[in-house]
Short mmCIF file of C-alpha atoms in Angstrom, two decimals:
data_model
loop_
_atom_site.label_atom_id
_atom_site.label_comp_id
_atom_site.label_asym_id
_atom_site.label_seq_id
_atom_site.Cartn_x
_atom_site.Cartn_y
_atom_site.Cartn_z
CA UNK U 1 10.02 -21.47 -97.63
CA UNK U 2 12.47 -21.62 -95.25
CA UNK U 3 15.65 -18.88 -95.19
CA UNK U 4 18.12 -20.71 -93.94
CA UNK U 5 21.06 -21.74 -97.20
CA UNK U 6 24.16 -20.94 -97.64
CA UNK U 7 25.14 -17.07 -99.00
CA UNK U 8 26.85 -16.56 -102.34
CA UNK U 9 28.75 -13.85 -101.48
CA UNK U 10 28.21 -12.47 -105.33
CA UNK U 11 24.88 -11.44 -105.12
CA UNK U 12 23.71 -7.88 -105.90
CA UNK U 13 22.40 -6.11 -102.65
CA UNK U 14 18.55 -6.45 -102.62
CA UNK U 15 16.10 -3.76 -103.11
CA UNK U 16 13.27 -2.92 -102.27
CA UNK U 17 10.96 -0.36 -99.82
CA UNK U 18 11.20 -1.79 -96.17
CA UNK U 19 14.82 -1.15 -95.12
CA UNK U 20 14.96 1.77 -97.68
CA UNK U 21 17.22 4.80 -96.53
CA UNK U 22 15.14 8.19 -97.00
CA UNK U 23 17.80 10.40 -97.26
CA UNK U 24 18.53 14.42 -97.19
CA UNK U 25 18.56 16.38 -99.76
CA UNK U 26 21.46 18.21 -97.99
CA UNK U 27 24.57 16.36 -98.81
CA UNK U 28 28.12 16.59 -98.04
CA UNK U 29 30.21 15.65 -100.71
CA UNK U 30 33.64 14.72 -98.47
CA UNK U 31 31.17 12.35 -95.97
CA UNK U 32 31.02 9.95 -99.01
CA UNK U 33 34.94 9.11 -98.17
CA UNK U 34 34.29 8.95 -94.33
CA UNK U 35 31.65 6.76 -94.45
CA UNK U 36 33.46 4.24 -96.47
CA UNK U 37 36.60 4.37 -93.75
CA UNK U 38 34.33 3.82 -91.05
CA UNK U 39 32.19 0.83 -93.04
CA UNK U 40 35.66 -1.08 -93.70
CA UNK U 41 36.08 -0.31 -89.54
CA UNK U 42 32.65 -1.86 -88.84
CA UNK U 43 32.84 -4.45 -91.29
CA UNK U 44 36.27 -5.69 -89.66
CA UNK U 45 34.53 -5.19 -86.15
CA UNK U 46 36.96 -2.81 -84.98
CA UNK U 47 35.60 0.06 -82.39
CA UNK U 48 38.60 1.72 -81.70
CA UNK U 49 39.23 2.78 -85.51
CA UNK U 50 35.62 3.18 -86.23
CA UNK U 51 36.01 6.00 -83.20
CA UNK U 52 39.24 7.37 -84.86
CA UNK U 53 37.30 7.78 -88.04
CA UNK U 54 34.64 10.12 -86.64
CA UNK U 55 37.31 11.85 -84.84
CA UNK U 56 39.31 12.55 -87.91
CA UNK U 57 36.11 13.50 -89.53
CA UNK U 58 35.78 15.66 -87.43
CA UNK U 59 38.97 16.96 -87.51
CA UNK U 60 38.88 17.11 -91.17
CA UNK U 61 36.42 20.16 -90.81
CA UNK U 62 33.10 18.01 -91.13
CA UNK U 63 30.55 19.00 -88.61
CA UNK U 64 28.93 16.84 -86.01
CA UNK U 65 25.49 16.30 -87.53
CA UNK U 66 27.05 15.47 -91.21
CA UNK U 67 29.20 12.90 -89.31
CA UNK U 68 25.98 11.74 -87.56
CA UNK U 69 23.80 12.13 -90.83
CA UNK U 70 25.77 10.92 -93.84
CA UNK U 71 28.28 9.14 -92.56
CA UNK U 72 27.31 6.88 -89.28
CA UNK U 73 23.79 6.60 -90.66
CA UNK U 74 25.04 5.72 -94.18
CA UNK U 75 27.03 3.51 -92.75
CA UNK U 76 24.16 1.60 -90.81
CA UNK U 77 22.09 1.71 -94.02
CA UNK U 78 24.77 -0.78 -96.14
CA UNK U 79 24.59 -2.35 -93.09
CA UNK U 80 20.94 -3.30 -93.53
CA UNK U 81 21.56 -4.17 -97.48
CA UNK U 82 24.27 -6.20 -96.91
CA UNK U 83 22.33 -7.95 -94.50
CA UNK U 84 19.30 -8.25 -96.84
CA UNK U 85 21.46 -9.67 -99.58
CA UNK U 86 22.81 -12.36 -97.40
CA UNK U 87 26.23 -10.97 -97.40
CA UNK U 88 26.12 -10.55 -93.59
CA UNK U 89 24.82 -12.96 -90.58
CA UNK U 90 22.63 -11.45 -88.02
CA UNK U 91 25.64 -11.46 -85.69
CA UNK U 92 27.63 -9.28 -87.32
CA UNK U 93 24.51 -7.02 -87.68
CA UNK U 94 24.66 -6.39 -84.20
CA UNK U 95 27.84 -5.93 -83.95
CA UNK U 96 28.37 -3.73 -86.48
CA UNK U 97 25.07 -1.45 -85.30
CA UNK U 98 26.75 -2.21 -82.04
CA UNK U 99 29.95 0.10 -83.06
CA UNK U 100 27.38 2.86 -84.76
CA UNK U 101 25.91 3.22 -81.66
CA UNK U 102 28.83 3.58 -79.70
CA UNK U 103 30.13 6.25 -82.06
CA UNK U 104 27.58 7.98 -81.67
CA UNK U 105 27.64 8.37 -78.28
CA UNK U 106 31.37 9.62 -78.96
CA UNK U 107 29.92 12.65 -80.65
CA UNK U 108 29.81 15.86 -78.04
CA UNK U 109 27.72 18.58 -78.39
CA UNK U 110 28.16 21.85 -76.53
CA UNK U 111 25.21 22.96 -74.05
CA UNK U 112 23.24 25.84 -75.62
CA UNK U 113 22.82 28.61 -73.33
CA UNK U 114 19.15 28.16 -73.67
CA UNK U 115 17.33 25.49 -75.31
CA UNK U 116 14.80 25.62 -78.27
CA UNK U 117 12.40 23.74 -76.38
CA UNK U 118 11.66 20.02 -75.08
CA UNK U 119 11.30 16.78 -77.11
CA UNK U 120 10.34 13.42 -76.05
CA UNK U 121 11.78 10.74 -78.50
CA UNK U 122 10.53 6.77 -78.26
CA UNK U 123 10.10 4.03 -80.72
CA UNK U 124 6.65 2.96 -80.30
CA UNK U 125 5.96 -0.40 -78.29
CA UNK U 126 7.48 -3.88 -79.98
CA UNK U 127 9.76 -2.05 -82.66
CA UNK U 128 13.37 -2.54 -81.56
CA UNK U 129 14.79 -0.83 -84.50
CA UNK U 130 16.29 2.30 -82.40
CA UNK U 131 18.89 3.63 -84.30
CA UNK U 132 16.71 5.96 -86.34
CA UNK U 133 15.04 7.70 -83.46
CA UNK U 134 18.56 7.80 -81.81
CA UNK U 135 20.02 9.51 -84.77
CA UNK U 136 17.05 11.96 -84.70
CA UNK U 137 17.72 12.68 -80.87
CA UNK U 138 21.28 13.39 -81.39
CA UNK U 139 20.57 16.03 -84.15
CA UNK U 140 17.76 17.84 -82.14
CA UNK U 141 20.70 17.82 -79.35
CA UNK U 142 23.28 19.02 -81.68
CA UNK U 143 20.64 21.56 -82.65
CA UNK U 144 20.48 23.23 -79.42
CA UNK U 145 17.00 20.89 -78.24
CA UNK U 146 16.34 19.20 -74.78
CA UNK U 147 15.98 15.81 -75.36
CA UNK U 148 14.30 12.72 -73.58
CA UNK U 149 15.47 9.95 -75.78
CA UNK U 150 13.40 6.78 -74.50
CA UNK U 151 14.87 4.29 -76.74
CA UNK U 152 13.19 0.70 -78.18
CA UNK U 153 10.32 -0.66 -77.47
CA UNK U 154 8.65 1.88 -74.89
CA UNK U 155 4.68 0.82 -73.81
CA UNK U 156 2.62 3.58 -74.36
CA UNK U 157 1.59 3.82 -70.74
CA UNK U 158 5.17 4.75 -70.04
CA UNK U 159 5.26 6.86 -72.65
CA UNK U 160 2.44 8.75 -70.93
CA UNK U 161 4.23 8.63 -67.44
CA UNK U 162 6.86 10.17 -68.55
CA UNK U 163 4.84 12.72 -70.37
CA UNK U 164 3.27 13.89 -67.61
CA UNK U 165 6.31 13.89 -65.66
CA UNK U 166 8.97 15.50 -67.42
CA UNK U 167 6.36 17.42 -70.02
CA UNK U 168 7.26 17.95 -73.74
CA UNK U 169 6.65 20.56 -76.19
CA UNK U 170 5.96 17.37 -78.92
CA UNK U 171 6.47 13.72 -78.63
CA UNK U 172 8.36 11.87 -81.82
CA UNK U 173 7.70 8.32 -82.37
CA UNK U 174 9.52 5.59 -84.53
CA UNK U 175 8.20 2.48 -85.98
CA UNK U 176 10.55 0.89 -89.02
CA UNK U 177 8.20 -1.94 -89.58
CA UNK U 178 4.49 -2.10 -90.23
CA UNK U 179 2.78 -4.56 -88.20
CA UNK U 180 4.12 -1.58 -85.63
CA UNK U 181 1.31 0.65 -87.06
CA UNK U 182 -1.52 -0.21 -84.88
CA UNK U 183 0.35 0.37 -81.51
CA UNK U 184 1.73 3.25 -83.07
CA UNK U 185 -1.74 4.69 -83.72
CA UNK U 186 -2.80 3.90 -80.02
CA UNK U 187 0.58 5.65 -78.67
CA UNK U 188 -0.52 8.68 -81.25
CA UNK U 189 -4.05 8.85 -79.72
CA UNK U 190 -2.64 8.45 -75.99
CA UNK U 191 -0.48 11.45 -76.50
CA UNK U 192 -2.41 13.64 -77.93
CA UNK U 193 -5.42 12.85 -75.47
CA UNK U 194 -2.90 14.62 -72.55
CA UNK U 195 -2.79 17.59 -75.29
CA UNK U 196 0.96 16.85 -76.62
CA UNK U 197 1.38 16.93 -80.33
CA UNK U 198 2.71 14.07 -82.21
CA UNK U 199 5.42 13.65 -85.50
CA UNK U 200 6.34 10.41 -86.28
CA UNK U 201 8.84 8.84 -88.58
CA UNK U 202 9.86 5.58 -89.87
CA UNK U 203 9.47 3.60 -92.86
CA UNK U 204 6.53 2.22 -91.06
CA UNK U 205 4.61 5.31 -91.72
CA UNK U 206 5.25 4.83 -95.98
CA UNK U 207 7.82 6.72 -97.46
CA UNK U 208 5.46 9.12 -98.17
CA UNK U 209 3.73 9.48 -94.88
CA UNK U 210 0.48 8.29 -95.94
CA UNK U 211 0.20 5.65 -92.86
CA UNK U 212 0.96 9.06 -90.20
CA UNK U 213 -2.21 10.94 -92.13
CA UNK U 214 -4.24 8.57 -92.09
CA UNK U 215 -3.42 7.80 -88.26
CA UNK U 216 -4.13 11.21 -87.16
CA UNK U 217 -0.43 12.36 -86.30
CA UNK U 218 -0.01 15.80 -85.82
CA UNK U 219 3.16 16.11 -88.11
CA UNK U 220 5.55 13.42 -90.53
CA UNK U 221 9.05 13.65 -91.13
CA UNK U 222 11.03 11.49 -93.71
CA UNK U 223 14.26 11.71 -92.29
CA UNK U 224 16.03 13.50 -89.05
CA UNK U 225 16.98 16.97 -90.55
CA UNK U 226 13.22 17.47 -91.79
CA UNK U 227 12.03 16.12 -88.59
CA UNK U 228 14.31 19.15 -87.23
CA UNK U 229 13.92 21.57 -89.86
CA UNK U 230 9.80 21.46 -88.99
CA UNK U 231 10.72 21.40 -85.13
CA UNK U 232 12.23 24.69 -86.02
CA UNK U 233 9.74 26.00 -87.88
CA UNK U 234 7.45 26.53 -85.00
CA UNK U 235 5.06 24.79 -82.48
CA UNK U 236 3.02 21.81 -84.31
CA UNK U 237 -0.66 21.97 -84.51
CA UNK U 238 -2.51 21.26 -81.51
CA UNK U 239 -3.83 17.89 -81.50
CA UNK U 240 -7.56 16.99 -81.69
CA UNK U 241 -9.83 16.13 -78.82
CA UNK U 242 -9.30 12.68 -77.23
CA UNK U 243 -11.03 10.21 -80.19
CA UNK U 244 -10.90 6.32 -80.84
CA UNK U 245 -9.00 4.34 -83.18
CA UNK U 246 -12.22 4.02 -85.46
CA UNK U 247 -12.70 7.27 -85.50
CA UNK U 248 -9.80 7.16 -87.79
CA UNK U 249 -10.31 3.90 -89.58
CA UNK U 250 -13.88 3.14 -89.52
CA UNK U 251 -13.52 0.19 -91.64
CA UNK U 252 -12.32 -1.55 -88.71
CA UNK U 253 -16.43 -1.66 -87.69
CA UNK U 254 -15.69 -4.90 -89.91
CA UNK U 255 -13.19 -6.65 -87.38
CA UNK U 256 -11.69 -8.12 -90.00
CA UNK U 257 -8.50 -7.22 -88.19
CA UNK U 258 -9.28 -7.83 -84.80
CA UNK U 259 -10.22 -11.52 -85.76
CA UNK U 260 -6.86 -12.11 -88.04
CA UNK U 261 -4.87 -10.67 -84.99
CA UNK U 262 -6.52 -12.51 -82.68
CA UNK U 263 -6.38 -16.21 -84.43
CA UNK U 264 -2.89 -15.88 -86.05
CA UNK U 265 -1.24 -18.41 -83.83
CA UNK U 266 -3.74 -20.77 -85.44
CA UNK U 267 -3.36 -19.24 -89.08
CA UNK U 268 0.25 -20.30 -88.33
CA UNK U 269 -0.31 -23.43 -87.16
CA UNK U 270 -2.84 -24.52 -89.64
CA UNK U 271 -1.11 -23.36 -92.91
CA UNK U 272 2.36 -24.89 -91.74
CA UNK U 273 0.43 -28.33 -91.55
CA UNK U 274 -1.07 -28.10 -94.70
CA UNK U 275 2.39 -27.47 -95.97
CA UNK U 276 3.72 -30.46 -94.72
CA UNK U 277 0.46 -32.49 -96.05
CA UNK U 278 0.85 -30.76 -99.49
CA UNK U 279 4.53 -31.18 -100.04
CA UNK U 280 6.26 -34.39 -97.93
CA UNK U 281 9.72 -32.89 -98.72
CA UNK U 282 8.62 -30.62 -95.66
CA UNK U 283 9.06 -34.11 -93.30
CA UNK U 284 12.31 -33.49 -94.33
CA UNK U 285 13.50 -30.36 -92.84
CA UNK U 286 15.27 -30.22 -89.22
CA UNK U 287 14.32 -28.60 -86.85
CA UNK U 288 15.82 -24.77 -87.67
CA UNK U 289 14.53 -25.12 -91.26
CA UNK U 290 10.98 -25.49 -89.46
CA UNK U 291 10.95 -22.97 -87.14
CA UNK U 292 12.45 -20.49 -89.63
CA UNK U 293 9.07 -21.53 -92.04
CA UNK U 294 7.11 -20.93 -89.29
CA UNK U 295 8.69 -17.31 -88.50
CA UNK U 296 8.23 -16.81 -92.06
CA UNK U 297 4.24 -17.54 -91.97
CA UNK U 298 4.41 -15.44 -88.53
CA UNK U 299 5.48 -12.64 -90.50
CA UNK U 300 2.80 -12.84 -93.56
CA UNK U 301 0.10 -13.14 -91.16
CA UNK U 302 1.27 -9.86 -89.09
CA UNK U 303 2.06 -7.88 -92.24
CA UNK U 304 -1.59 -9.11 -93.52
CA UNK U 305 -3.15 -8.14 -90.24
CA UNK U 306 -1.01 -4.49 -90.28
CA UNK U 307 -2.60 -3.83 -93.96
CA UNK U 308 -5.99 -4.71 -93.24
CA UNK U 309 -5.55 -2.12 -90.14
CA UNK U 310 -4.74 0.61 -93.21
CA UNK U 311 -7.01 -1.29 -95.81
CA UNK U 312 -3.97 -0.62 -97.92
CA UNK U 313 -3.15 -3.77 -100.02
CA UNK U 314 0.19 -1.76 -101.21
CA UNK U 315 1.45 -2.38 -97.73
CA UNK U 316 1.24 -6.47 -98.06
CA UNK U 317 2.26 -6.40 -101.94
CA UNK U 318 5.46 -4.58 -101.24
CA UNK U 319 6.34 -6.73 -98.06
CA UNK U 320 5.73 -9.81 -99.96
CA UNK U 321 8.13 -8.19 -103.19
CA UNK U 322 10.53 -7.62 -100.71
CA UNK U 323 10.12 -11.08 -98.81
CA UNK U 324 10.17 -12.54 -102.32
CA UNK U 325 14.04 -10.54 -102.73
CA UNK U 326 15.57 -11.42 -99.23
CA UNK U 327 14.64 -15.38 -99.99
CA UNK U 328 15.65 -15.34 -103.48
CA UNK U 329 19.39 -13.97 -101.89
CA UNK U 330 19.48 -16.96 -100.02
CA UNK U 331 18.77 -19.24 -102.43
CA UNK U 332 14.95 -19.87 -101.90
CA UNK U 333 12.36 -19.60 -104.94
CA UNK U 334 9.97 -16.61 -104.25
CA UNK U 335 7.37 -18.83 -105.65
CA UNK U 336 7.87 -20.82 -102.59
CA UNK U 337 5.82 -17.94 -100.88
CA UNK U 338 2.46 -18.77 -103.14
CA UNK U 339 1.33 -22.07 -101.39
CA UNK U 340 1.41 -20.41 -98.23
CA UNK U 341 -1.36 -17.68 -99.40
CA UNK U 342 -3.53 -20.29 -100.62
CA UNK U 343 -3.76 -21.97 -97.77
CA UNK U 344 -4.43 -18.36 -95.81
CA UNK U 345 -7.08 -17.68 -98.22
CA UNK U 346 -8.60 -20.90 -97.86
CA UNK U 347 -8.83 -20.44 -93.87
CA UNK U 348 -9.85 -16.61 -94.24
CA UNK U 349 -12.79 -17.30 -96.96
CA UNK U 350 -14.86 -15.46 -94.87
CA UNK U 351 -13.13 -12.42 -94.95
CA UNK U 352 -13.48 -10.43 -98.14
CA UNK U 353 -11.38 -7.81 -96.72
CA UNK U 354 -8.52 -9.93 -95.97
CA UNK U 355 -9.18 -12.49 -99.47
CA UNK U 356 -8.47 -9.27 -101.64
CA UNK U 357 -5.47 -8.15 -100.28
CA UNK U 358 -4.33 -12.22 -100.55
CA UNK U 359 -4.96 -12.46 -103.57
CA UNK U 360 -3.37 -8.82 -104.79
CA UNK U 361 -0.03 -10.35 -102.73
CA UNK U 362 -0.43 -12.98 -104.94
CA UNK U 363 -1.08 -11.66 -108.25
CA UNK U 364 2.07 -9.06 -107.77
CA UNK U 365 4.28 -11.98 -106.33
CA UNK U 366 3.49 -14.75 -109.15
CA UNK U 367 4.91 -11.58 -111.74
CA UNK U 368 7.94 -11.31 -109.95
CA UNK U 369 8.82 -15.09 -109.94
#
């Protein structure tokens, strides 16, 4: 199950829902041609004539937030399909979000004479994934907003700090990744209990917001112009009274979750040794081939726990699909993937919760193998 082969550079780009670009409806047809000058910049490393590109774009009569928009944030969405198709390391990754980030920042924005109003902008605790909420802050700047842009991986008890230092007239939070959704839901509830209204955003949430309704945010946004476009629109809706997470999800009364969460370090343990008794090839494998299995099982386990948080089985099929994808790039059989939820489901028997939504990750991964 490991991830670790060689690429073959002629692979088609992967697809699939986590890492999926919601984009505007309101296009510019020129960006197309800027964003593939400044991809052959990033993909060659090359800062300095990634920042001439913007600044030619700009010159070209393209204005800032299409620059931001379609072209930087196209750009950094190839970026994460050429990574998922195994067409680029993890190093150049970084780098090449690296250079987005910095032309960004290379983007100006005149003060307003007065501002809209005051945003707060974090990713929610543990999701590191900050270019979305950066591009968000940028356009709310562009758009004449006062912006607190918090960046990665912000606890919500400095979220709240800061709240109730600097004030906001809403808070927006990111999360890209699901097992993200039940710190997200506790930084919702936080904010809201000191009377601050909450939109999130982020493939976390679903691409159709379902996860934000069901969490009790005050607002959802696809994608950073809608996030503005409703900023603009007027204030959002006043949040509810201080309530608990079950308030929200009362089939957590079952602590199906709370007991998954809590034991995973032995879920991991215990299916990679039944692995290794079930298939002695597994003695085999050095040591990066076994700690990349075991990051692997880390990450079933968390995107198991994050759907029984939603009771949404959709939520582990599709990560599975997509798990299924990113190996199959690297030359690993998706199938490889089954052995591991049988040994899950044999450890979690007494969880009925948790043995459907195995078994409906199996069932949709054994059709796409």
């Amino acid at each position: 199950m490991t991830t670790t082969p060689a690429p073959n550079r002629n692979d088609e780009p992967v697809r699939h829902h986590i890492g999926a670009r919601l984009a505007s409806h309101q296009q510019d047809e020129r960006a197309e041609a800027w964003a593939d000058k400044l991809w052959t910049s990033v993909q060659a490393a090359d800062e300095y004539t990634a920042l001439d590109v913007v600044g030619n774009a700009l010159e070209a009569g393209l204005n800032a937030e299409t620059v931001l928009l379609e072209v930087i944030g196209a750009v950094q969405h190839k970026v994460g399909i050429e990574w998922a198709a195994n067409r680029m390391s993890v190093a150049e990754e970084h780098a090449a979000t690296a250079i987005n980030d910095r032309v960004i920042a290379a983007l100006s924005a005149d003060r307003p004479a007065t501002f809209q109003g005051r945003v707060t902008i974090a990713c929610v605790d543990k999701e590191w994934h900050a270019l979305p909420a950066r591009l968000l802050a940028e356009t709310l700047r562009l758009r004449g907003w006062q912006v607190g842009y918090l960046g990665a991986q912000v606890p919500t008890a400095h979220l709240i700090s800061h709240i109730h230092r600097t004030g906001a007239d809403a808070v927006c939070l990111s999360a890209a990744l699901s097992p993200r959704l039940p710190v997200a839901h506790a930084a919702i509830t936080a904010v809201q209990a000191v009377g601050t209204p909450v939109m999130v955003g982020g493939l976390a949430f679903g691409v159709d917001g379902r996860y934000a309704r069901q969490l009790g945010a005050d607002a959802w946004a696809p994608e950073a112009r809608a996030a503005a476009d409703r900023l603009a629109a007027g204030p959002l809706p006043r949040p509810r009274a201080p309530h608990q997470a079950i308030d929200d999800l009362p089939h957590l009364s079952d602590q199906e979750y709370t007991l998954v969460t809590q034991t995973s370090r032995i879920l991991v343990r215990e299916t990679l040794r039944g692995l290794e008794q079930r298939f002695p090839a597994m003695n085999d494998y050095d040591d990066d081939q076994r700690e990349r299995t075991a990051e692997d099982l880390a990450r079933i386990v968390e995107f198991l726990a994050a759907a029984l948080y939603v009771d949404d089985e959709d939520l582990f099929t599709h990560f599975l699909t997509w798990t299924g994808e990113i190996l199959t790039a690297r030359h690993v059989p998706a199938h490889s993937l089954l052995p591991a939820l049988d040994l899950l489901e044999e450890q979690l028997r007494d969880f009925p919760r948790a043995c459907g939504i195995i078994a409906a990750g199996r069932n949709t991964l054994a059709s796409h193998c």
